[in-house]
Amino acid sequence: MKSPNEMVRINNSIKVLDLLINKEMSRVDIAEETGLTKTTIGDIVKNFLNIGFIEEVKVPPNGVGRPSISLKIVKDFAYVIGIGILRDSVNGCLIDSSGEVLYNVDYPYIEENPQINIVYKAIDELMRKAELTNRKVKVISFGVPGPLDTEKGIIKEPPKLPEFANFPLIKKIEEKYNVFAYLENDADMGAIGEKYYGKGKDLDSFIYILYDKGIGAGIIIDNHLYRGLTGYAGEIGHTLLFKNEELKYFEDEYGIDCIVKSIGKIISKPIKSIQEVEVLSDKERKSIERFTEELSRYFASILISLIHYFGISNIFIDGRMKYLGDSFFNQLLNFINKYMFHKHTINISFSELDEYAISQGAAKLGLINFFKTQIIKYF
Amino acid sequence: MKSPNEMVRINNSIKVLDLLINKEMSRVDIAEETGLTKTTIGDIVKNFLNIGFIEEVKVPPNGVGRPSISLKIVKDFAYVIGIGILRDSVNGCLIDSSGEVLYNVDYPYIEENPQINIVYKAIDELMRKAELTNRKVKVISFGVPGPLDTEKGIIKEPPKLPEFANFPLIKKIEEKYNVFAYLENDADMGAIGEKYYGKGKDLDSFIYILYDKGIGAGIIIDNHLYRGLTGYAGEIGHTLLFKNEELKYFEDEYGIDCIVKSIGKIISKPIKSIQEVEVLSDKERKSIERFTEELSRYFASILISLIHYFGISNIFIDGRMKYLGDSFFNQLLNFINKYMFHKHTINISFSELDEYAISQGAAKLGLINFFKTQIIKYF
């Protein structure tokens, strides 16, 4: 147990870390943004320099005068592998401590192979890439479908991903690779990815939606991931719908797999993937119009609820939903604009990171949490 | 414009104020909870003592030793009137600076009278109560149906309250009473009321729902009112429903006034108020069962969405919805328990403050904002 004073020092250190993770700053800048005194900042910075994850750099003066000293994260303090365990594939990346993405990989699951082996394959590939250039991977961090037990590092019973039910992922990874391992909900990691690498860069608050077989939201409020008290915030896939006198969860009716199945039924020609929707004939496209209209109505009302409940105007949609194409997306926007109660500017668009938002966000949050463990160790 | 350094000092002062508003604390306790140094705290406390809204009190030692010095809000620094402008009535209260409620008043609107006159009547009555005992009212603070322009102090176009459309409330009040005036959304003020005077006392995060003619939610996250980027967070009354192939806003179908109308139609006997539902005959009660079942289903799914989206487990419902009675409430809970995706303990119950949550919350938040203006003035 840490003493109250130690807890204060740790919390203040984390405040400073949160700033330096985003940009180079001088001690004076940090004092201004945190409200901490120069002495407190001095102690924290000294500690960070000792641990070794920040360094001092001289910044030439604007006009005449002495150069000022700025603090920045040391790029090669630790390399981090981020892994997104998706419903049909695994993607991953290698980043350095400044957050720069060095490699991306992407492997589909293969039917006869256990899915965890594909996860190991992605990690091994990224490990090999790192070793080739003498980079030391110290952290492997995961974005995975929930529900999770984040404390114990266990994936619980993710819908539509049965092989990972009650899977002690963190224990397995720590044993196999001897690194610091971390996991968090896929949509939450995607939101972090969007924050550092995507359209969320200059936004304090936004919602990231992962729309695939599972449907979830990651919520960034005031530059921080909002998890809620239960850790389950953003569980939009389980919004209730009333359809044909029955109650259904949105995800169970309109997950990407369900959409594929429904469209196959309507056009009487089974399709395998949502990508095939793009190459439907005009006649087929016409026949699925009622279905996509209905889907856009249900999804639009979830988006409207998010906007009205959270008072947030920026929403980025990731996952394979984008393959439904522009006409669907326009339907969606028209709907939202029609039924927004308060007229204010909204910005709803597709993520440009594809599902790499998840692995890149996982890497970044894994790195931050690794730094935090180092800070706590030093007290 | 304040300089960055002044802004830091103001923000730190507000952090300290937020603590003292809740309880007596020593300088050491404050340092521990805020992470600020003793020098910084010393300066802030000196400033607060100068302004005059806190005082030092000696606390006898637990065992042997010297008494310690604790800081507390001065009860009679300023008295505050809180007003809830409701759809059919006005309620109000008088509090002292420690937050203690001294009086409550409640006036229904009278048909031939402009509603603003009832507001003045409530204020005048509370002013008179204050003057009788030489109390000085410095703040009048309002909880009113949105949308609002909080910066300009204008009520915009509240549904079901046409007399207050585009009403410059704050200007009128400041001119008439020469006090500091403040306004905020009714459900937000209710949430603050619930936080300080009701079931939210010991909770960091919860949702307060005002279910009346208008339906809205006030959201407390980590002990603070969450307003969202747009200021409109918690707008649950405008959740979209699909009913008989049409899209409707929840509030327009199931606001208390709509419920009264629908029930009157079903039992073929117009009723005037929701209170009359309590005295329906068994036969009449039976005939409205399908309607209340439908209502409980729609409202339950909104509550489930709130729980799933925000990851919050404590919800308190205020407003006249309580007159629908226990059997309705049990229907609601059964529904929620059946369709909660993650099984965790939830606590959904009626507020015990009635709509006084709104006026009392308004008073408390008005007081806090008045203190903040004093702090800013002193820099």
mmCIF file of N, CA, C and O in Angstrom, chain A residues 6-51:
data_model
loop_
_atom_site.group_PDB
_atom_site.id
_atom_site.type_symbol
_atom_site.label_atom_id
_atom_site.label_comp_id
_atom_site.label_asym_id
_atom_site.label_seq_id
_atom_site.Cartn_x
_atom_site.Cartn_y
_atom_site.Cartn_z
ATOM 1 N N GLU A 6 2.429 9.505 -1.002
ATOM 2 C CA GLU A 6 2.966 8.828 -2.195
ATOM 3 C C GLU A 6 1.930 8.828 -3.316
ATOM 4 O O GLU A 6 2.257 9.047 -4.477
ATOM 5 N N MET A 7 0.658 8.603 -2.952
ATOM 6 C CA MET A 7 -0.407 8.602 -3.959
ATOM 7 C C MET A 7 -0.508 9.959 -4.646
ATOM 8 O O MET A 7 -0.686 10.039 -5.849
ATOM 9 N N VAL A 8 -0.381 11.033 -3.864
ATOM 10 C CA VAL A 8 -0.420 12.369 -4.447
ATOM 11 C C VAL A 8 0.731 12.540 -5.433
ATOM 12 O O VAL A 8 0.545 13.018 -6.551
ATOM 13 N N ARG A 9 1.921 12.093 -5.015
ATOM 14 C CA ARG A 9 3.085 12.250 -5.906
ATOM 15 C C ARG A 9 2.916 11.419 -7.176
ATOM 16 O O ARG A 9 3.260 11.853 -8.271
ATOM 17 N N ILE A 10 2.360 10.225 -7.022
ATOM 18 C CA ILE A 10 2.130 9.372 -8.199
ATOM 19 C C ILE A 10 1.104 10.020 -9.128
ATOM 20 O O ILE A 10 1.317 10.116 -10.340
ATOM 21 N N ASN A 11 0.003 10.507 -8.545
ATOM 22 C CA ASN A 11 -1.025 11.145 -9.381
ATOM 23 C C ASN A 11 -0.486 12.381 -10.092
ATOM 24 O O ASN A 11 -0.791 12.609 -11.266
ATOM 25 N N ASN A 12 0.302 13.176 -9.399
ATOM 26 C CA ASN A 12 0.898 14.342 -10.049
ATOM 27 C C ASN A 12 1.849 13.915 -11.169
ATOM 28 O O ASN A 12 1.887 14.533 -12.230
ATOM 29 N N SER A 13 2.602 12.852 -10.932
ATOM 30 C CA SER A 13 3.524 12.365 -11.961
ATOM 31 C C SER A 13 2.761 11.919 -13.196
ATOM 32 O O SER A 13 3.180 12.161 -14.331
ATOM 33 N N ILE A 14 1.629 11.264 -12.974
ATOM 34 C CA ILE A 14 0.834 10.780 -14.107
ATOM 35 C C ILE A 14 0.257 11.951 -14.896
ATOM 36 O O ILE A 14 0.200 11.924 -16.118
ATOM 37 N N LYS A 15 -0.127 13.020 -14.178
ATOM 38 C CA LYS A 15 -0.588 14.243 -14.847
ATOM 39 C C LYS A 15 0.493 14.769 -15.796
ATOM 40 O O LYS A 15 0.213 15.162 -16.923
ATOM 41 N N VAL A 16 1.735 14.783 -15.306
ATOM 42 C CA VAL A 16 2.846 15.289 -16.120
ATOM 43 C C VAL A 16 3.113 14.349 -17.298
ATOM 44 O O VAL A 16 3.309 14.783 -18.437
ATOM 45 N N LEU A 17 3.068 13.043 -17.028
ATOM 46 C CA LEU A 17 3.248 12.055 -18.101
ATOM 47 C C LEU A 17 2.215 12.265 -19.204
ATOM 48 O O LEU A 17 2.549 12.269 -20.396
ATOM 49 N N ASP A 18 0.938 12.456 -18.811
ATOM 50 C CA ASP A 18 -0.139 12.671 -19.785
ATOM 51 C C ASP A 18 0.158 13.832 -20.722
ATOM 52 O O ASP A 18 -0.215 13.805 -21.891
ATOM 53 N N LEU A 19 0.822 14.862 -20.201
ATOM 54 C CA LEU A 19 1.171 16.004 -21.041
ATOM 55 C C LEU A 19 2.310 15.655 -21.993
ATOM 56 O O LEU A 19 2.265 15.943 -23.190
ATOM 57 N N LEU A 20 3.356 15.013 -21.437
ATOM 58 C CA LEU A 20 4.558 14.741 -22.249
ATOM 59 C C LEU A 20 4.299 13.685 -23.327
ATOM 60 O O LEU A 20 4.974 13.669 -24.362
ATOM 61 N N ILE A 21 3.330 12.808 -23.081
ATOM 62 C CA ILE A 21 2.959 11.798 -24.079
ATOM 63 C C ILE A 21 2.469 12.490 -25.351
ATOM 64 O O ILE A 21 2.616 11.982 -26.451
ATOM 65 N N ASN A 22 1.878 13.666 -25.188
ATOM 66 C CA ASN A 22 1.313 14.376 -26.333
ATOM 67 C C ASN A 22 2.290 15.282 -27.052
ATOM 68 O O ASN A 22 2.206 15.454 -28.249
ATOM 69 N N LYS A 23 3.176 15.923 -26.272
ATOM 70 C CA LYS A 23 4.110 16.828 -26.951
ATOM 71 C C LYS A 23 5.302 17.205 -26.070
ATOM 72 O O LYS A 23 5.246 17.092 -24.849
ATOM 73 N N GLU A 24 6.364 17.634 -26.726
ATOM 74 C CA GLU A 24 7.514 18.217 -26.037
ATOM 75 C C GLU A 24 7.087 19.435 -25.251
ATOM 76 O O GLU A 24 6.340 20.269 -25.762
ATOM 77 N N MET A 25 7.554 19.555 -24.020
ATOM 78 C CA MET A 25 7.186 20.732 -23.227
ATOM 79 C C MET A 25 8.337 21.121 -22.316
ATOM 80 O O MET A 25 9.125 20.272 -21.911
ATOM 81 N N SER A 26 8.395 22.405 -21.958
ATOM 82 C CA SER A 26 9.393 22.849 -20.977
ATOM 83 C C SER A 26 8.816 22.697 -19.575
ATOM 84 O O SER A 26 7.601 22.526 -19.408
ATOM 85 N N ARG A 27 9.649 22.779 -18.558
ATOM 86 C CA ARG A 27 9.176 22.706 -17.173
ATOM 87 C C ARG A 27 8.173 23.819 -16.880
ATOM 88 O O ARG A 27 7.182 23.606 -16.173
ATOM 89 N N VAL A 28 8.433 24.998 -17.457
ATOM 90 C CA VAL A 28 7.533 26.137 -17.224
ATOM 91 C C VAL A 28 6.145 25.868 -17.811
ATOM 92 O O VAL A 28 5.115 26.110 -17.169
ATOM 93 N N ASP A 29 6.133 25.316 -19.055
ATOM 94 C CA ASP A 29 4.844 24.968 -19.681
ATOM 95 C C ASP A 29 4.073 23.982 -18.814
ATOM 96 O O ASP A 29 2.855 24.098 -18.638
ATOM 97 N N ILE A 30 4.798 22.990 -18.284
ATOM 98 C CA ILE A 30 4.137 21.961 -17.479
ATOM 99 C C ILE A 30 3.541 22.584 -16.217
ATOM 100 O O ILE A 30 2.409 22.294 -15.836
ATOM 101 N N ALA A 31 4.316 23.479 -15.584
ATOM 102 C CA ALA A 31 3.818 24.145 -14.374
ATOM 103 C C ALA A 31 2.534 24.906 -14.687
ATOM 104 O O ALA A 31 1.556 24.835 -13.943
ATOM 105 N N GLU A 32 2.542 25.594 -15.822
ATOM 106 C CA GLU A 32 1.355 26.374 -16.193
ATOM 107 C C GLU A 32 0.139 25.491 -16.416
ATOM 108 O O GLU A 32 -0.957 25.802 -15.983
ATOM 109 N N GLU A 33 0.333 24.367 -17.098
ATOM 110 C CA GLU A 33 -0.833 23.525 -17.425
ATOM 111 C C GLU A 33 -1.347 22.717 -16.248
ATOM 112 O O GLU A 33 -2.519 22.372 -16.193
ATOM 113 N N THR A 34 -0.453 22.367 -15.307
ATOM 114 C CA THR A 34 -0.899 21.502 -14.216
ATOM 115 C C THR A 34 -1.248 22.270 -12.954
ATOM 116 O O THR A 34 -1.980 21.766 -12.111
ATOM 117 N N GLY A 35 -0.712 23.489 -12.798
ATOM 118 C CA GLY A 35 -0.932 24.222 -11.553
ATOM 119 C C GLY A 35 -0.013 23.747 -10.440
ATOM 120 O O GLY A 35 -0.147 24.174 -9.298
ATOM 121 N N LEU A 36 0.915 22.829 -10.750
ATOM 122 C CA LEU A 36 1.871 22.366 -9.734
ATOM 123 C C LEU A 36 3.026 23.366 -9.650
ATOM 124 O O LEU A 36 3.310 24.085 -10.608
ATOM 125 N N THR A 37 3.697 23.401 -8.497
ATOM 126 C CA THR A 37 4.808 24.349 -8.349
ATOM 127 C C THR A 37 6.037 23.845 -9.100
ATOM 128 O O THR A 37 6.142 22.670 -9.443
ATOM 129 N N LYS A 38 6.995 24.757 -9.316
ATOM 130 C CA LYS A 38 8.224 24.398 -10.024
ATOM 131 C C LYS A 38 9.010 23.337 -9.264
ATOM 132 O O LYS A 38 9.641 22.469 -9.872
ATOM 133 N N THR A 39 8.981 23.411 -7.942
ATOM 134 C CA THR A 39 9.704 22.398 -7.142
ATOM 135 C C THR A 39 9.115 21.006 -7.385
ATOM 136 O O THR A 39 9.842 20.048 -7.641
ATOM 137 N N THR A 40 7.785 20.915 -7.301
ATOM 138 C CA THR A 40 7.127 19.631 -7.535
ATOM 139 C C THR A 40 7.461 19.104 -8.934
ATOM 140 O O THR A 40 7.845 17.937 -9.091
ATOM 141 N N ILE A 41 7.329 19.968 -9.933
ATOM 142 C CA ILE A 41 7.634 19.571 -11.310
ATOM 143 C C ILE A 41 9.092 19.114 -11.401
ATOM 144 O O ILE A 41 9.407 18.093 -12.027
ATOM 145 N N GLY A 42 9.999 19.895 -10.760
ATOM 146 C CA GLY A 42 11.426 19.551 -10.794
ATOM 147 C C GLY A 42 11.667 18.137 -10.292
ATOM 148 O O GLY A 42 12.387 17.355 -10.928
ATOM 149 N N ASP A 43 11.022 17.795 -9.152
ATOM 150 C CA ASP A 43 11.189 16.443 -8.581
ATOM 151 C C ASP A 43 10.677 15.366 -9.534
ATOM 152 O O ASP A 43 11.314 14.328 -9.730
ATOM 153 N N ILE A 44 9.494 15.635 -10.106
ATOM 154 C CA ILE A 44 8.888 14.641 -11.007
ATOM 155 C C ILE A 44 9.778 14.422 -12.230
ATOM 156 O O ILE A 44 10.054 13.291 -12.624
ATOM 157 N N VAL A 45 10.241 15.538 -12.810
ATOM 158 C CA VAL A 45 11.070 15.445 -14.018
ATOM 159 C C VAL A 45 12.368 14.688 -13.715
ATOM 160 O O VAL A 45 12.809 13.837 -14.502
ATOM 161 N N LYS A 46 12.949 14.980 -12.558
ATOM 162 C CA LYS A 46 14.184 14.284 -12.155
ATOM 163 C C LYS A 46 13.944 12.773 -12.111
ATOM 164 O O LYS A 46 14.739 11.977 -12.620
ATOM 165 N N ASN A 47 12.820 12.415 -11.519
ATOM 166 C CA ASN A 47 12.426 11.016 -11.429
ATOM 167 C C ASN A 47 12.267 10.390 -12.821
ATOM 168 O O ASN A 47 12.787 9.303 -13.107
ATOM 169 N N PHE A 48 11.581 11.109 -13.709
ATOM 170 C CA PHE A 48 11.381 10.612 -15.083
ATOM 171 C C PHE A 48 12.725 10.438 -15.803
ATOM 172 O O PHE A 48 12.928 9.477 -16.544
ATOM 173 N N LEU A 49 13.643 11.412 -15.586
ATOM 174 C CA LEU A 49 14.970 11.320 -16.234
ATOM 175 C C LEU A 49 15.718 10.106 -15.697
ATOM 176 O O LEU A 49 16.391 9.392 -16.448
ATOM 177 N N ASN A 50 15.583 9.849 -14.386
ATOM 178 C CA ASN A 50 16.219 8.665 -13.783
ATOM 179 C C ASN A 50 15.685 7.370 -14.375
ATOM 180 O O ASN A 50 16.438 6.456 -14.687
ATOM 181 N N ILE A 51 14.335 7.298 -14.476
ATOM 182 C CA ILE A 51 13.735 6.090 -15.062
ATOM 183 C C ILE A 51 14.221 5.939 -16.499
ATOM 184 O O ILE A 51 14.464 4.841 -16.974
#
